[in-house]
């Protein structure tokens, strides 16, 4: 790694303990943009020190998600081509993994221990719990009382439990890029646990060492890490590290302003991918969460954002997740897709549903349904009936209770006759041909059973439009099936 501290170097440091969260994707975007805007480097560091909760599958989900968004990382250890351990979705470099850097942390832990800035703690969980209860009983905020701080030798019959950092007393101050001047009181922390043992460093310590070793110039992360920053600054000071700049992004909130949760919206990026959202829409949406451009513009590509995204305009307050806004953006980006692109993607989706169709027919249906679609994945549930008539109950053919079966059958028979005798079955011609029947029987009485017969559903595009798309033969076949259903006395 080049020793060039003056360069802009940022990092995304996720823990692979769950699928890539939409909030982490946003932090990735902001870091990536910051790097691109300053000719800097975007580092990906997997914080997998929690061996039990870290999973390979979550790493894969992270790589796929970042690539899908177009947020490729710039640096990491080179990969040996025959390294089977590596995932197929990783490219030529890295990411860094904390699980592969134990020796580095061990070196710094030893330094703190040697210099008397950290110590082994022998207190058991039970000891700590008793201490906590005693403090609470006195109405004090619980913190470690420093029992082992000045013990130089291992007490007989006791095992070291953890390594603690000797937190110095005093104020810790820093200027946050988003929140301004911040101040914390170090005496409230107590001596923090920085490692379970020499081989098992914990988050605050490993992250601080890595930020130094990786020459991170700006730590841009979620506001949930704000309380970790003073602890990391103290560790930096003890080790003589350079202090990076900090920027804590506001959290994403539910509409009721609680922290974003599954109760209101999907939290995993992969859900949005499988629901058929376009990466451009998600990127645009994530950028607008808590950031407002100077003007009224709302549509920004990744390329636009490199030019226009202004870190200084990120708001301090939490950003509410607005599903309608996302869907609006998605529809905007859907407009940019050519019919050819949509047709290709839908051919694939239909193939997966075992529906075979010819391209020209599909194109016709796309034209009809396009204005109603938010994502292409919705296509089959909205327009599947064009390809395969779904099962439906004969009762659905009855518009109102006052309609009688004979009347409905009659209308369907007359409709077949109209279609048969119509030279052209474009919508306009059909509208003229059906006008007389509709005038006589009423719109609902004619169009309702016709719609159900043709689509098997209560809601669909205009039935005459369906006839135009399906053609004479298929329309007649479907109407005949409806008549058979009614005759089958199923009501
Ligand atoms: N590993 C931490 C997390 O996943 C992030 C740490 C950081 O950005 O400093 O929340």
Short mmCIF file of C-alpha atoms and ligand atoms in Angstrom, two decimals:
data_model
loop_
_atom_site.label_atom_id
_atom_site.label_comp_id
_atom_site.label_asym_id
_atom_site.label_seq_id
_atom_site.Cartn_x
_atom_site.Cartn_y
_atom_site.Cartn_z
CA UNK A 1 0.00 0.00 0.00
CA UNK A 2 1.44 3.41 -0.87
CA UNK A 3 2.40 5.62 2.07
CA UNK A 4 0.48 8.62 0.88
CA UNK A 5 -1.55 9.99 3.72
CA UNK A 6 -2.46 13.18 1.94
CA UNK A 7 -4.56 11.22 -0.52
CA UNK A 8 -8.24 10.67 0.03
CA UNK A 9 -8.83 7.13 1.19
CA UNK A 10 -12.19 5.95 2.46
CA UNK A 11 -13.52 2.61 3.43
CA UNK A 12 -16.65 0.54 3.78
CA UNK A 13 -16.26 -1.77 6.76
CA UNK A 14 -19.27 -4.06 6.97
CA UNK A 15 -19.62 -7.06 9.23
CA UNK A 16 -20.92 -10.02 7.22
CA UNK A 17 -23.51 -10.99 9.79
CA UNK A 18 -26.58 -10.43 7.63
CA UNK A 19 -27.61 -9.58 4.09
CA UNK A 20 -26.39 -6.23 2.77
CA UNK A 21 -28.60 -3.67 4.48
CA UNK A 22 -30.01 -0.82 2.45
CA UNK A 23 -28.39 1.56 4.99
CA UNK A 24 -24.98 -0.01 4.38
CA UNK A 25 -25.54 0.30 0.64
CA UNK A 26 -26.14 4.02 1.17
CA UNK A 27 -22.94 4.36 3.20
CA UNK A 28 -21.10 2.51 0.43
CA UNK A 29 -22.50 4.95 -2.13
CA UNK A 30 -21.50 8.05 -0.16
CA UNK A 31 -17.98 6.70 0.40
CA UNK A 32 -17.62 5.64 -3.22
CA UNK A 33 -18.77 9.07 -4.44
CA UNK A 34 -16.38 10.81 -2.05
CA UNK A 35 -13.51 8.71 -3.39
CA UNK A 36 -14.50 9.32 -7.03
CA UNK A 37 -14.89 13.07 -6.48
CA UNK A 38 -11.43 13.43 -4.97
CA UNK A 39 -9.54 11.02 -7.10
CA UNK A 40 -9.28 8.84 -4.04
CA UNK A 41 -9.45 5.18 -3.14
CA UNK A 42 -12.44 3.19 -1.93
CA UNK A 43 -11.37 0.30 0.28
CA UNK A 44 -13.58 -2.63 1.24
CA UNK A 45 -12.79 -4.15 4.60
CA UNK A 46 -14.78 -7.09 5.87
CA UNK A 47 -15.04 -6.89 9.64
CA UNK A 48 -15.45 -10.56 10.36
CA UNK A 49 -13.96 -10.77 13.84
CA UNK A 50 -17.19 -12.26 15.17
CA UNK A 51 -16.57 -15.78 13.91
CA UNK A 52 -19.89 -17.21 14.96
CA UNK A 53 -22.06 -14.61 13.29
CA UNK A 54 -19.94 -13.93 10.19
CA UNK A 55 -20.97 -16.01 7.18
CA UNK A 56 -19.49 -16.52 3.74
CA UNK A 57 -22.94 -16.27 2.14
CA UNK A 58 -23.33 -12.75 3.54
CA UNK A 59 -19.98 -11.77 2.07
CA UNK A 60 -21.17 -13.01 -1.32
CA UNK A 61 -24.38 -11.07 -0.91
CA UNK A 62 -22.29 -7.97 -0.18
CA UNK A 63 -20.07 -8.39 -3.26
CA UNK A 64 -23.03 -9.00 -5.52
CA UNK A 65 -24.91 -6.03 -4.07
CA UNK A 66 -22.01 -3.60 -4.46
CA UNK A 67 -21.34 -4.75 -8.01
CA UNK A 68 -25.00 -4.55 -8.90
CA UNK A 69 -25.05 -0.93 -7.70
CA UNK A 70 -21.87 -0.23 -9.66
CA UNK A 71 -19.80 0.48 -6.53
CA UNK A 72 -16.70 -1.53 -7.19
CA UNK A 73 -13.95 -1.29 -4.57
CA UNK A 74 -10.48 -0.19 -5.63
CA UNK A 75 -8.04 -2.00 -3.49
CA UNK A 76 -7.32 -5.13 -1.51
CA UNK A 77 -4.83 -7.95 -1.26
CA UNK A 78 -4.02 -9.49 -4.64
CA UNK A 79 -5.65 -12.85 -5.17
CA UNK A 80 -3.76 -15.99 -5.99
CA UNK A 81 -5.50 -17.46 -9.02
CA UNK A 82 -5.58 -20.94 -7.52
CA UNK A 83 -6.92 -19.81 -4.19
CA UNK A 84 -10.04 -21.96 -3.79
CA UNK A 85 -11.06 -20.22 -0.63
CA UNK A 86 -11.92 -17.12 -2.63
CA UNK A 87 -15.36 -16.55 -3.92
CA UNK A 88 -16.15 -16.63 -7.59
CA UNK A 89 -17.63 -13.15 -7.39
CA UNK A 90 -14.48 -11.53 -6.11
CA UNK A 91 -12.37 -9.97 -8.78
CA UNK A 92 -8.67 -9.35 -9.04
CA UNK A 93 -8.24 -7.81 -5.63
CA UNK A 94 -9.34 -8.24 -2.08
CA UNK A 95 -11.31 -7.21 -0.01
CA UNK A 96 -9.35 -6.99 3.21
CA UNK A 97 -10.64 -9.34 5.87
CA UNK A 98 -9.99 -8.73 9.52
CA UNK A 99 -9.88 -12.49 10.12
CA UNK A 100 -6.72 -12.53 7.99
CA UNK A 101 -5.02 -9.73 9.91
CA UNK A 102 -4.81 -11.16 13.44
CA UNK A 103 -1.04 -10.74 13.62
CA UNK A 104 -1.24 -7.04 12.92
CA UNK A 105 -3.68 -6.50 15.79
CA UNK A 106 -1.58 -8.72 18.06
CA UNK A 107 1.46 -6.52 17.44
CA UNK A 108 -0.41 -3.40 18.54
CA UNK A 109 -2.05 -5.14 21.51
CA UNK A 110 1.39 -6.16 22.75
CA UNK A 111 2.58 -2.62 22.35
CA UNK A 112 -0.23 -1.27 24.51
CA UNK A 113 0.32 -4.01 27.10
CA UNK A 114 4.09 -3.38 27.17
CA UNK A 115 3.60 0.34 27.57
CA UNK A 116 1.10 -0.14 30.39
CA UNK A 117 -1.73 1.37 28.33
CA UNK A 118 -3.73 -1.84 28.35
CA UNK A 119 -4.00 -4.71 30.81
CA UNK A 120 -5.39 -8.17 31.31
CA UNK A 121 -8.62 -8.23 33.24
CA UNK A 122 -9.39 -11.25 35.43
CA UNK A 123 -12.88 -10.28 36.43
CA UNK A 124 -15.44 -12.91 35.57
CA UNK A 125 -18.89 -12.22 34.15
CA UNK A 126 -20.31 -12.78 37.62
CA UNK A 127 -17.88 -10.24 39.16
CA UNK A 128 -18.88 -7.69 36.53
CA UNK A 129 -22.58 -8.29 36.98
CA UNK A 130 -22.28 -7.84 40.76
CA UNK A 131 -20.36 -4.59 40.20
CA UNK A 132 -22.99 -3.37 37.77
CA UNK A 133 -25.86 -4.09 40.16
CA UNK A 134 -24.04 -2.32 43.01
CA UNK A 135 -23.56 0.80 40.88
CA UNK A 136 -27.16 0.78 39.70
CA UNK A 137 -28.31 0.46 43.32
CA UNK A 138 -26.39 3.66 44.09
CA UNK A 139 -28.03 5.36 41.14
CA UNK A 140 -24.75 5.52 39.19
CA UNK A 141 -24.38 4.78 35.46
CA UNK A 142 -22.68 1.38 35.32
CA UNK A 143 -19.08 1.14 34.09
CA UNK A 144 -16.09 -1.02 34.86
CA UNK A 145 -14.53 0.18 38.13
CA UNK A 146 -10.94 -0.64 37.18
CA UNK A 147 -10.43 -3.53 39.56
CA UNK A 148 -7.61 -5.12 37.52
CA UNK A 149 -6.09 -1.85 36.28
CA UNK A 150 -3.05 -2.01 38.53
CA UNK A 151 -2.57 -5.75 38.88
CA UNK A 152 0.86 -6.70 37.59
CA UNK A 153 0.69 -10.43 38.06
CA UNK A 154 -1.92 -13.04 37.33
CA UNK A 155 -3.77 -13.63 40.61
CA UNK A 156 -3.66 -17.25 41.82
CA UNK A 157 -6.54 -19.32 40.55
CA UNK A 158 -7.67 -16.64 38.10
CA UNK A 159 -7.60 -16.71 34.32
CA UNK A 160 -7.33 -13.62 32.12
CA UNK A 161 -10.80 -12.92 30.73
CA UNK A 162 -10.20 -9.99 28.38
CA UNK A 163 -7.74 -7.20 27.54
CA UNK A 164 -8.82 -3.74 28.60
CA UNK A 165 -7.66 -0.33 27.47
CA UNK A 166 -6.74 2.16 30.20
CA UNK A 167 -9.17 4.87 29.20
CA UNK A 168 -7.68 8.24 30.13
CA UNK A 169 -9.89 10.76 31.95
CA UNK A 170 -10.95 13.89 30.14
CA UNK A 171 -12.89 15.31 27.25
CA UNK A 172 -12.60 13.96 23.70
CA UNK A 173 -13.46 16.43 20.97
CA UNK A 174 -13.64 16.18 17.22
CA UNK A 175 -15.26 18.00 14.36
CA UNK A 176 -17.73 15.84 12.49
CA UNK A 177 -18.09 16.66 8.80
CA UNK A 178 -21.86 16.47 9.06
CA UNK A 179 -22.67 17.19 12.69
CA UNK A 180 -20.05 19.80 13.54
CA UNK A 181 -18.26 19.99 16.90
CA UNK A 182 -18.70 16.91 19.06
CA UNK A 183 -17.54 16.38 22.64
CA UNK A 184 -17.60 13.28 24.84
CA UNK A 185 -16.61 12.67 28.42
CA UNK A 186 -14.05 9.83 28.52
CA UNK A 187 -14.60 9.19 32.21
CA UNK A 188 -18.05 7.77 31.41
CA UNK A 189 -16.62 4.87 29.39
CA UNK A 190 -14.57 3.05 32.00
CA UNK A 191 -11.70 0.90 30.76
CA UNK A 192 -13.06 -0.54 27.53
CA UNK A 193 -12.52 -4.13 26.42
CA UNK A 194 -10.42 -4.11 23.26
CA UNK A 195 -9.73 -7.83 22.85
CA UNK A 196 -10.80 -11.17 24.23
CA UNK A 197 -7.17 -12.28 24.00
CA UNK A 198 -4.13 -11.53 21.83
CA UNK A 199 -5.63 -13.39 18.88
CA UNK A 200 -9.16 -12.02 19.21
CA UNK A 201 -9.39 -8.26 18.91
CA UNK A 202 -12.75 -6.58 19.13
CA UNK A 203 -14.32 -4.02 16.82
CA UNK A 204 -13.12 -0.72 18.27
CA UNK A 205 -9.52 -1.86 18.42
CA UNK A 206 -9.31 -3.72 15.10
CA UNK A 207 -11.07 -0.90 13.25
CA UNK A 208 -8.75 1.74 14.72
CA UNK A 209 -5.65 -0.24 13.79
CA UNK A 210 -6.96 -0.89 10.29
CA UNK A 211 -7.91 2.72 9.68
CA UNK A 212 -4.30 3.65 10.47
CA UNK A 213 -2.69 0.77 8.60
CA UNK A 214 -4.88 1.42 5.56
CA UNK A 215 -4.19 5.18 5.71
CA UNK A 216 -7.87 5.99 5.85
CA UNK A 217 -8.24 9.76 5.55
CA UNK A 218 -12.02 9.99 6.10
CA UNK A 219 -14.20 7.65 8.13
CA UNK A 220 -17.69 8.04 6.73
CA UNK A 221 -20.20 5.79 8.43
CA UNK A 222 -23.61 5.61 10.07
CA UNK A 223 -24.58 7.69 13.04
CA UNK A 224 -25.00 4.49 15.06
CA UNK A 225 -21.19 4.50 15.32
CA UNK A 226 -20.95 7.99 16.76
CA UNK A 227 -20.35 6.72 20.30
CA UNK A 228 -17.48 4.53 19.05
CA UNK A 229 -15.58 7.47 17.62
CA UNK A 230 -14.27 8.92 20.93
CA UNK A 231 -13.09 5.42 21.95
CA UNK A 232 -11.29 5.01 18.65
CA UNK A 233 -9.71 8.45 19.01
CA UNK A 234 -8.37 7.51 22.45
CA UNK A 235 -6.85 4.29 21.08
CA UNK A 236 -5.30 6.27 18.20
CA UNK A 237 -3.76 8.69 20.66
CA UNK A 238 -2.35 5.88 22.80
CA UNK A 239 -0.73 4.32 19.75
CA UNK A 240 0.41 7.60 18.20
CA UNK A 241 -1.80 7.20 15.13
CA UNK A 242 -3.00 9.95 12.87
CA UNK A 243 -6.64 10.94 13.40
CA UNK A 244 -8.81 10.66 10.31
CA UNK A 245 -11.69 13.04 9.65
CA UNK A 246 -15.11 11.73 10.65
CA UNK A 247 -18.50 12.07 9.05
CA UNK A 248 -21.52 10.32 10.57
CA UNK A 249 -24.48 9.95 8.27
CA UNK A 250 -28.00 10.20 9.68
CA UNK A 251 -29.89 6.95 9.91
CA UNK A 252 -32.65 5.81 7.59
CA UNK A 253 -36.00 5.98 9.37
CA UNK A 254 -39.41 4.37 9.10
CA UNK A 255 -42.28 6.76 8.30
CA UNK A 256 -42.99 6.94 12.07
CA UNK A 257 -39.37 8.12 12.51
CA UNK A 258 -38.23 4.96 14.30
CA UNK A 259 -35.09 3.25 12.99
CA UNK A 260 -35.74 1.58 9.62
CA UNK A 261 -37.09 -1.91 10.16
CA UNK A 262 -38.64 -4.80 8.27
CA UNK A 263 -42.00 -3.84 9.71
CA UNK A 264 -42.21 -0.97 7.21
CA UNK A 265 -39.94 -1.89 4.34
CA UNK A 266 -37.53 -4.52 3.15
CA UNK A 267 -34.16 -3.78 4.70
CA UNK A 268 -31.98 -6.04 2.54
CA UNK A 269 -30.78 -4.76 -0.83
CA UNK A 270 -31.21 -8.26 -2.29
CA UNK A 271 -34.98 -7.99 -1.72
CA UNK A 272 -35.11 -4.98 -4.02
CA UNK A 273 -32.97 -6.77 -6.57
CA UNK A 274 -35.24 -9.78 -6.61
CA UNK A 275 -38.34 -7.59 -6.70
CA UNK A 276 -37.04 -6.26 -10.00
CA UNK A 277 -35.88 -2.74 -9.12
CA UNK A 278 -33.28 -1.25 -11.40
CA UNK A 279 -29.84 -0.43 -9.94
CA UNK A 280 -30.10 3.13 -11.32
CA UNK A 281 -33.32 3.69 -9.38
CA UNK A 282 -31.86 2.35 -6.13
CA UNK A 283 -28.67 4.42 -6.48
CA UNK A 284 -30.70 7.56 -7.17
CA UNK A 285 -33.01 6.79 -4.25
CA UNK A 286 -30.13 6.15 -1.83
CA UNK A 287 -28.43 9.39 -2.84
CA UNK A 288 -31.57 11.39 -2.12
CA UNK A 289 -31.92 9.92 1.36
CA UNK A 290 -30.83 12.81 3.52
CA UNK A 291 -29.25 14.78 0.70
CA UNK A 292 -30.81 17.59 -1.28
CA UNK A 293 -29.36 18.98 -4.46
CA UNK A 294 -29.19 22.76 -4.91
CA UNK A 295 -32.07 22.82 -7.38
CA UNK A 296 -35.28 20.85 -7.86
CA UNK A 297 -33.69 18.08 -9.87
CA UNK A 298 -34.40 14.56 -8.67
CA UNK A 299 -33.00 12.29 -11.36
CA UNK A 300 -29.31 11.56 -10.92
CA UNK A 301 -27.26 8.81 -12.47
CA UNK A 302 -24.13 7.58 -10.74
CA UNK A 303 -22.15 9.69 -13.18
CA UNK A 304 -24.23 12.80 -12.40
CA UNK A 305 -23.77 12.16 -8.72
CA UNK A 306 -19.98 12.12 -9.04
CA UNK A 307 -20.34 15.65 -10.37
CA UNK A 308 -23.19 16.94 -8.24
CA UNK A 309 -23.26 15.09 -4.94
CA UNK A 310 -22.23 17.53 -2.28
CA UNK A 311 -21.22 16.09 1.04
CA UNK A 312 -21.84 19.43 2.73
CA UNK A 313 -25.52 19.29 1.84
CA UNK A 314 -26.20 16.08 3.75
CA UNK A 315 -28.74 16.86 6.44
CA UNK A 316 -28.24 16.02 10.11
CA UNK A 317 -31.76 14.74 10.69
CA UNK A 318 -32.69 11.13 9.94
CA UNK A 319 -33.91 10.37 6.42
CA UNK A 320 -37.33 8.79 6.08
CA UNK A 321 -37.57 5.83 3.70
CA UNK A 322 -40.25 6.72 1.20
CA UNK A 323 -41.45 3.75 -0.85
CA UNK A 324 -43.56 5.96 -3.15
CA UNK A 325 -40.50 7.99 -4.02
CA UNK A 326 -38.58 4.82 -4.83
CA UNK A 327 -41.40 3.57 -7.05
CA UNK A 328 -41.61 6.90 -8.81
CA UNK A 329 -37.87 6.82 -9.53
CA UNK A 330 -38.14 3.21 -10.66
CA UNK A 331 -40.88 4.16 -13.14
CA UNK A 332 -38.77 7.04 -14.41
CA UNK A 333 -35.86 4.69 -15.10
CA UNK A 334 -38.20 2.10 -16.62
CA UNK A 335 -39.12 4.73 -19.21
CA UNK A 336 -35.51 4.75 -20.35
CA UNK A 337 -35.57 1.07 -21.18
CA UNK A 338 -36.16 0.31 -24.83
CA UNK A 339 -38.93 -2.11 -25.81
CA UNK A 340 -36.16 -4.37 -27.07
CA UNK A 341 -34.44 -4.42 -23.64
CA UNK A 342 -37.73 -5.02 -21.85
CA UNK A 343 -38.70 -7.77 -24.28
CA UNK A 344 -35.41 -9.60 -23.74
CA UNK A 345 -35.68 -9.43 -19.98
CA UNK A 346 -39.31 -10.50 -19.99
CA UNK A 347 -38.64 -13.42 -22.35
CA UNK A 348 -36.25 -14.63 -19.65
CA UNK A 349 -38.77 -14.10 -16.84
CA UNK A 350 -41.49 -15.93 -18.80
CA UNK A 351 -39.11 -18.77 -19.62
CA UNK A 352 -38.52 -19.23 -15.90
CA UNK A 353 -42.29 -19.59 -15.52
CA UNK A 354 -42.38 -22.19 -18.28
CA UNK A 355 -44.32 -19.88 -20.57
CA UNK A 356 -43.29 -19.91 -24.18
CA UNK A 357 -44.35 -17.02 -26.35
CA UNK A 358 -43.27 -15.32 -29.51
CA UNK A 359 -41.54 -11.98 -29.36
CA UNK A 360 -44.06 -10.05 -31.43
CA UNK A 361 -46.94 -11.10 -29.22
CA UNK A 362 -44.91 -10.20 -26.13
CA UNK A 363 -44.13 -6.76 -27.58
CA UNK A 364 -47.85 -6.12 -28.08
CA UNK A 365 -48.55 -7.00 -24.44
CA UNK A 366 -45.67 -4.84 -23.24
CA UNK A 367 -47.19 -1.88 -25.02
CA UNK A 368 -50.48 -2.42 -23.21
CA UNK A 369 -49.04 -3.05 -19.75
CA UNK A 370 -46.00 -0.81 -19.64
CA UNK A 371 -47.72 2.24 -18.11
CA UNK A 372 -49.03 0.11 -15.25
CA UNK A 373 -45.75 -1.57 -14.29
CA UNK A 374 -43.38 -0.48 -11.54
CA UNK A 375 -40.96 -3.35 -12.05
CA UNK A 376 -40.60 -6.00 -14.74
CA UNK A 377 -41.05 -8.67 -12.08
CA UNK A 378 -44.64 -7.57 -11.67
CA UNK A 379 -45.28 -8.30 -15.32
CA UNK A 380 -46.31 -11.92 -14.91
CA UNK A 381 -48.75 -11.29 -12.07
CA UNK A 382 -50.28 -8.37 -13.95
CA UNK A 383 -50.19 -9.70 -17.50
CA UNK A 384 -49.74 -13.47 -17.13
CA UNK A 385 -53.35 -14.04 -18.26
CA UNK A 386 -52.41 -13.02 -21.80
CA UNK A 387 -50.21 -16.10 -21.97
CA UNK A 388 -52.14 -18.50 -19.81
CA UNK A 389 -55.76 -18.07 -18.75
CA UNK A 390 -55.87 -18.52 -14.99
CA UNK A 391 -58.42 -20.69 -13.22
CA UNK A 392 -61.39 -18.63 -12.11
CA UNK A 393 -64.72 -19.19 -10.48
CA UNK A 394 -67.82 -19.04 -12.70
CA UNK A 395 -69.37 -16.67 -10.14
CA UNK A 396 -66.85 -14.05 -11.19
CA UNK A 397 -68.65 -13.76 -14.54
CA UNK A 398 -71.68 -12.30 -12.79
CA UNK A 399 -71.38 -8.55 -12.60
CA UNK A 400 -74.29 -7.88 -10.24
CA UNK A 401 -76.71 -10.14 -8.43
CA UNK A 402 -79.50 -8.84 -10.63
CA UNK A 403 -77.84 -10.30 -13.74
CA UNK A 404 -79.16 -13.70 -14.74
CA UNK A 405 -77.16 -16.52 -16.22
CA UNK A 406 -79.14 -16.69 -19.44
CA UNK A 407 -78.58 -12.99 -20.03
CA UNK A 408 -74.83 -13.32 -19.45
CA UNK A 409 -74.62 -16.32 -21.78
CA UNK A 410 -76.54 -14.42 -24.37
CA UNK A 411 -74.22 -11.42 -24.11
CA UNK A 412 -71.18 -13.64 -24.45
CA UNK A 413 -72.68 -15.36 -27.49
CA UNK A 414 -73.47 -12.02 -29.07
CA UNK A 415 -69.94 -10.83 -28.30
CA UNK A 416 -68.52 -13.86 -30.11
CA UNK A 417 -70.70 -13.09 -33.09
CA UNK A 418 -69.50 -9.47 -33.13
CA UNK A 419 -65.87 -10.53 -32.97
CA UNK A 420 -66.38 -13.15 -35.68
CA UNK A 421 -68.00 -10.70 -38.06
CA UNK A 422 -65.59 -7.86 -37.38
CA UNK A 423 -63.20 -7.50 -40.28
CA UNK A 424 -60.60 -5.80 -38.12
CA UNK A 425 -60.25 -6.31 -34.43
CA UNK A 426 -58.30 -3.20 -33.55
CA UNK A 427 -59.70 -1.48 -30.52
CA UNK A 428 -61.36 1.38 -32.40
CA UNK A 429 -63.20 -0.91 -34.82
CA UNK A 430 -64.28 -3.17 -31.98
CA UNK A 431 -65.56 -0.18 -30.00
CA UNK A 432 -67.78 0.74 -32.94
CA UNK A 433 -68.94 -2.85 -33.41
CA UNK A 434 -69.79 -3.26 -29.72
CA UNK A 435 -71.51 0.14 -29.43
CA UNK A 436 -75.00 -1.10 -30.19
CA UNK A 437 -74.87 -4.00 -27.73
CA UNK A 438 -73.42 -1.76 -25.03
CA UNK A 439 -76.10 0.86 -25.62
CA UNK A 440 -78.81 -1.73 -25.31
CA UNK A 441 -77.53 -3.77 -22.34
CA UNK A 442 -75.34 -1.28 -20.49
CA UNK A 443 -71.55 -1.07 -20.20
CA UNK A 444 -71.11 -3.20 -17.10
CA UNK A 445 -73.43 -5.96 -18.30
CA UNK A 446 -71.39 -6.38 -21.48
CA UNK A 447 -67.84 -5.53 -20.51
CA UNK A 448 -67.73 -7.24 -17.13
CA UNK A 449 -68.36 -10.85 -18.27
CA UNK A 450 -66.25 -10.19 -21.34
CA UNK A 451 -63.32 -9.03 -19.21
CA UNK A 452 -63.57 -12.06 -16.92
CA UNK A 453 -63.92 -14.47 -19.81
CA UNK A 454 -60.84 -13.03 -21.50
CA UNK A 455 -58.62 -12.51 -18.48
CA UNK A 456 -59.98 -14.68 -15.68
CA UNK A 457 -59.68 -11.63 -13.43
CA UNK A 458 -61.82 -8.80 -12.10
CA UNK A 459 -59.29 -6.13 -13.06
CA UNK A 460 -57.51 -5.92 -16.38
CA UNK A 461 -56.91 -3.55 -19.26
CA UNK A 462 -59.91 -2.73 -21.48
CA UNK A 463 -61.42 -6.06 -22.71
CA UNK A 464 -61.48 -4.75 -26.28
CA UNK A 465 -57.76 -4.15 -26.03
CA UNK A 466 -57.34 -7.72 -24.82
CA UNK A 467 -59.25 -9.01 -27.84
CA UNK A 468 -57.02 -7.01 -30.12
CA UNK A 469 -53.91 -8.52 -28.50
CA UNK A 470 -55.16 -12.10 -28.24
CA UNK A 471 -56.63 -12.24 -31.74
CA UNK A 472 -59.95 -13.65 -32.89
CA UNK A 473 -59.31 -17.31 -32.35
CA UNK A 474 -57.99 -17.16 -28.80
CA UNK A 475 -60.62 -14.60 -27.76
CA UNK A 476 -63.40 -16.81 -29.09
CA UNK A 477 -61.93 -19.85 -27.38
CA UNK A 478 -61.86 -18.06 -24.02
CA UNK A 479 -65.41 -16.78 -24.37
CA UNK A 480 -66.58 -20.26 -25.25
CA UNK A 481 -64.92 -21.61 -22.11
CA UNK A 482 -66.81 -19.02 -20.04
CA UNK A 483 -70.11 -20.11 -21.58
CA UNK A 484 -69.27 -23.72 -20.82
CA UNK A 485 -68.53 -22.76 -17.22
CA UNK A 486 -71.92 -21.08 -16.94
CA UNK A 487 -73.65 -24.07 -18.51
CA UNK A 488 -71.83 -26.39 -16.14
CA UNK A 489 -74.22 -25.08 -13.52
CA UNK A 490 -71.39 -24.15 -11.30
CA UNK A 491 -73.22 -21.21 -9.81
N1 LIG B 1 -18.31 -3.12 11.11
C1 LIG B 1 -19.16 -2.04 11.44
C2 LIG B 1 -20.58 -2.36 11.01
O1 LIG B 1 -20.79 -3.24 10.22
C3 LIG B 1 -18.80 -0.74 10.76
C4 LIG B 1 -17.61 -0.15 11.32
C5 LIG B 1 -17.18 1.20 10.83
O2 LIG B 1 -17.62 1.68 9.78
O3 LIG B 1 -16.35 1.73 11.52
O4 LIG B 1 -21.48 -1.72 11.47
#
